[in-house]
PDB file of C-alpha atoms in Angstrom:
ATOM      1  CA  ALA X   1     -48.626  43.334 -16.248  1.00 68.00           C
ATOM      2  CA  LYS X   2     -48.393  42.517 -19.936  1.00 73.00           C
ATOM      3  CA  GLU X   3     -44.632  41.880 -19.672  1.00 77.00           C
ATOM      4  CA  PHE X   4     -44.787  39.991 -16.384  1.00 73.00           C
ATOM      5  CA  GLY X   5     -44.500  36.489 -17.892  1.00 67.00           C
ATOM      6  CA  ARG X   6     -41.509  37.477 -19.988  1.00 70.00           C
ATOM      7  CA  GLN X   7     -39.783  39.195 -17.059  1.00 73.00           C
ATOM      8  CA  ARG X   8     -40.425  36.190 -14.831  1.00 66.00           C
ATOM      9  CA  MET X   9     -38.869  33.853 -17.390  1.00 64.00           C
ATOM     10  CA  ARG X  10     -35.840  36.162 -17.891  1.00 66.00           C
ATOM     11  CA  GLY X  11     -35.345  36.280 -14.131  1.00 65.00           C
ATOM     12  CA  GLY X  12     -35.191  32.496 -13.925  1.00 63.00           C
ATOM     13  CA  HIS X  13     -38.468  32.111 -12.070  1.00 60.00           C
ATOM     14  CA  LEU X  14     -40.269  30.157 -14.777  1.00 60.00           C
ATOM     15  CA  LEU X  15     -39.228  26.562 -15.252  1.00 61.00           C
ATOM     16  CA  SER X  16     -40.359  26.085 -18.821  1.00 58.00           C
ATOM     17  CA  LYS X  17     -38.479  22.834 -19.363  1.00 61.00           C
ATOM     18  CA  MET X  18     -38.843  20.579 -16.347  1.00 62.00           C
ATOM     19  CA  ARG X  19     -36.586  17.966 -17.926  1.00 63.00           C
ATOM     20  CA  PHE X  20     -33.565  20.101 -16.983  1.00 68.00           C
ATOM     21  CA  VAL X  21     -34.635  20.267 -13.353  1.00 69.00           C
ATOM     22  CA  SER X  22     -35.475  16.566 -13.390  1.00 74.00           C
ATOM     23  CA  ALA X  23     -32.048  15.680 -14.795  1.00 77.00           C
ATOM     24  CA  GLN X  24     -30.365  17.588 -11.972  1.00 77.00           C
ATOM     25  CA  LEU X  25     -32.495  15.865  -9.357  1.00 77.00           C
ATOM     26  CA  LEU X  26     -31.829  12.438 -10.844  1.00 81.00           C
ATOM     27  CA  ALA X  27     -28.066  13.071 -10.771  1.00 79.00           C
ATOM     28  CA  TYR X  28     -28.353  14.287  -7.179  1.00 77.00           C
ATOM     29  CA  LEU X  29     -30.207  11.161  -6.068  1.00 82.00           C
ATOM     30  CA  ASP X  30     -28.267   8.698  -8.207  1.00 82.00           C
ATOM     31  CA  ASP X  31     -25.593   6.601  -6.491  1.00 83.00           C
ATOM     32  CA  GLY X  32     -26.092   8.279  -3.115  1.00 87.00           C
ATOM     33  CA  LEU X  33     -24.571  11.628  -4.098  1.00 88.00           C
ATOM     34  CA  TRP X  34     -27.071  13.454  -1.888  1.00 89.00           C
ATOM     35  CA  LEU X  35     -26.012  11.394   1.116  1.00 93.00           C
ATOM     36  CA  GLU X  36     -22.316  11.964   0.442  1.00 94.00           C
ATOM     37  CA  LEU X  37     -22.817  15.733   0.167  1.00 94.00           C
ATOM     38  CA  ALA X  38     -25.015  15.923   3.272  1.00 96.00           C
ATOM     39  CA  SER X  39     -22.583  13.788   5.274  1.00 98.00           C
ATOM     40  CA  HIS X  40     -19.712  16.109   4.387  1.00 98.00           C
ATOM     41  CA  ALA X  41     -21.703  19.208   5.416  1.00 98.00           C
ATOM     42  CA  ASN X  42     -22.634  17.547   8.720  1.00 98.00           C
ATOM     43  CA  LEU X  43     -19.008  16.580   9.367  1.00 98.00           C
ATOM     44  CA  ALA X  44     -17.909  20.153   8.635  1.00 98.00           C
ATOM     45  CA  ALA X  45     -20.366  21.412  11.270  1.00 99.00           C
ATOM     46  CA  LYS X  46     -18.785  19.054  13.799  1.00 98.00           C
ATOM     47  CA  TRP X  47     -15.305  20.354  12.895  1.00 98.00           C
ATOM     48  CA  LEU X  48     -16.611  23.876  13.441  1.00 98.00           C
ATOM     49  CA  ARG X  49     -18.243  22.972  16.754  1.00 98.00           C
ATOM     50  CA  ASP X  50     -15.045  21.321  17.992  1.00 98.00           C
ATOM     51  CA  GLY X  51     -12.976  24.359  17.065  1.00 98.00           C
ATOM     52  CA  LEU X  52     -15.359  26.843  18.660  1.00 98.00           C
ATOM     53  CA  MET X  53     -15.799  24.923  21.912  1.00 96.00           C
ATOM     54  CA  ASP X  54     -12.147  25.550  22.795  1.00 92.00           C
ATOM     55  CA  LEU X  55     -12.455  29.336  22.513  1.00 97.00           C
ATOM     56  CA  CYS X  56     -12.823  31.562  25.553  1.00 95.00           C
ATOM     57  CA  GLY X  57     -16.213  33.279  25.656  1.00 96.00           C
ATOM     58  CA  VAL X  58     -17.829  31.028  23.046  1.00 98.00           C
ATOM     59  CA  GLU X  59     -20.751  28.793  23.957  1.00 97.00           C
ATOM     60  CA  VAL X  60     -22.228  26.241  21.546  1.00 98.00           C
ATOM     61  CA  ILE X  61     -25.932  26.428  22.384  1.00 96.00           C
ATOM     62  CA  TYR X  62     -27.409  23.295  20.812  1.00 97.00           C
ATOM     63  CA  LYS X  63     -26.170  19.828  20.017  1.00 97.00           C
ATOM     64  CA  VAL X  64     -24.923  19.696  16.416  1.00 98.00           C
ATOM     65  CA  GLU X  65     -27.131  17.212  14.564  1.00 97.00           C
ATOM     66  CA  GLY X  66     -26.858  18.531  11.026  1.00 98.00           C
ATOM     67  CA  ASN X  67     -24.953  21.178   9.134  1.00 98.00           C
ATOM     68  CA  ALA X  68     -25.787  24.086  11.479  1.00 98.00           C
ATOM     69  CA  VAL X  69     -23.941  25.333  14.557  1.00 98.00           C
ATOM     70  CA  PHE X  70     -25.751  27.673  16.947  1.00 97.00           C
ATOM     71  CA  ALA X  71     -23.288  29.489  19.155  1.00 98.00           C
ATOM     72  CA  ARG X  72     -23.076  32.540  21.383  1.00 98.00           C
ATOM     73  CA  LEU X  73     -19.997  34.621  20.587  1.00 97.00           C
ATOM     74  CA  PRO X  74     -18.692  37.752  22.288  1.00 97.00           C
ATOM     75  CA  GLU X  75     -19.684  40.979  20.521  1.00 96.00           C
ATOM     76  CA  ARG X  76     -16.044  41.908  19.876  1.00 97.00           C
ATOM     77  CA  MET X  77     -15.515  38.579  18.112  1.00 98.00           C
ATOM     78  CA  LEU X  78     -18.676  38.973  16.026  1.00 97.00           C
ATOM     79  CA  LYS X  79     -17.699  42.444  14.851  1.00 96.00           C
ATOM     80  CA  GLY X  80     -14.162  41.318  14.053  1.00 98.00           C
ATOM     81  CA  LEU X  81     -15.321  38.295  12.062  1.00 98.00           C
ATOM     82  CA  LEU X  82     -17.779  40.421  10.100  1.00 97.00           C
ATOM     83  CA  ALA X  83     -15.028  42.968   9.410  1.00 97.00           C
ATOM     84  CA  GLU X  84     -12.851  40.155   8.041  1.00 97.00           C
ATOM     85  CA  GLY X  85     -15.612  39.168   5.614  1.00 97.00           C
ATOM     86  CA  TYR X  86     -17.110  36.139   7.335  1.00 96.00           C
ATOM     87  CA  LEU X  87     -20.869  35.844   6.886  1.00 94.00           C
ATOM     88  CA  PHE X  88     -23.320  34.377   9.372  1.00 92.00           C
ATOM     89  CA  HIS X  89     -26.846  34.917  10.623  1.00 92.00           C
ATOM     90  CA  ARG X  90     -27.288  36.825  13.882  1.00 93.00           C
ATOM     91  CA  TRP X  91     -30.294  35.492  15.765  1.00 89.00           C
ATOM     92  CA  PRO X  92     -32.799  38.311  16.366  1.00 90.00           C
ATOM     93  CA  GLY X  93     -33.391  39.299  19.977  1.00 90.00           C
ATOM     94  CA  GLU X  94     -30.544  37.147  21.316  1.00 89.00           C
ATOM     95  CA  ALA X  95     -27.294  38.926  22.143  1.00 91.00           C
ATOM     96  CA  GLY X  96     -24.341  37.257  20.467  1.00 95.00           C
ATOM     97  CA  LEU X  97     -26.284  34.240  19.185  1.00 97.00           C
ATOM     98  CA  VAL X  98     -25.391  33.228  15.633  1.00 97.00           C
ATOM     99  CA  ARG X  99     -26.286  30.435  13.242  1.00 97.00           C
ATOM    100  CA  LEU X 100     -23.292  29.139  11.324  1.00 97.00           C
ATOM    101  CA  MET X 101     -24.125  26.949   8.327  1.00 97.00           C
ATOM    102  CA  CYS X 102     -21.757  24.491   6.665  1.00 98.00           C
ATOM    103  CA  SER X 103     -22.054  23.689   2.984  1.00 97.00           C
ATOM    104  CA  TYR X 104     -21.289  20.444   1.189  1.00 96.00           C
ATOM    105  CA  SER X 105     -18.417  22.286  -0.483  1.00 97.00           C
ATOM    106  CA  VAL X 106     -16.689  23.758   2.583  1.00 98.00           C
ATOM    107  CA  GLN X 107     -13.161  22.476   3.169  1.00 98.00           C
ATOM    108  CA  LYS X 108     -11.501  21.686   6.500  1.00 98.00           C
ATOM    109  CA  GLU X 109      -8.983  24.467   5.841  1.00 98.00           C
ATOM    110  CA  GLU X 110     -11.822  27.014   5.614  1.00 98.00           C
ATOM    111  CA  ILE X 111     -13.207  25.866   8.965  1.00 98.00           C
ATOM    112  CA  ASP X 112      -9.712  26.082  10.454  1.00 98.00           C
ATOM    113  CA  ASP X 113      -9.296  29.618   9.058  1.00 98.00           C
ATOM    114  CA  PHE X 114     -12.579  30.725  10.643  1.00 98.00           C
ATOM    115  CA  VAL X 115     -11.673  29.222  14.017  1.00 98.00           C
ATOM    116  CA  ARG X 116      -8.191  30.768  13.827  1.00 98.00           C
ATOM    117  CA  ALA X 117      -9.700  34.197  13.106  1.00 98.00           C
ATOM    118  CA  ALA X 118     -12.155  33.775  16.000  1.00 98.00           C
ATOM    119  CA  ARG X 119      -9.327  32.698  18.316  1.00 97.00           C
ATOM    120  CA  LEU X 120      -7.385  35.890  17.538  1.00 97.00           C
ATOM    121  CA  LEU X 121     -10.476  37.909  18.485  1.00 96.00           C
ATOM    122  CA  ALA X 122     -11.245  35.975  21.688  1.00 91.00           C
TER     123      ALA X 122
END
């Protein structure tokens, strides 16, 4: 318990100088950067949705309104994508349902690669 404060700070869980965090937030909010990044992530989710909707056995469950795509994929496709190193969240208690998240940094080519890999497993 005596070392807890030191360990917490070493682990990055103690923000001792809020000016650093504040500077990052100001840069994020300045000149609409946050909106540009969010818009790109949302667009990437639409690219992903469009690519998945054409695949046999894939069902996009919900309307894409942000940077997440909820889809039901065949088990064979899920296992193949995981084996190829793709990461996604499997929804608990729902067979084949996954949540696919798109980042502000994802490129169209990466979305195309994922869809291409899924198509080969369809």
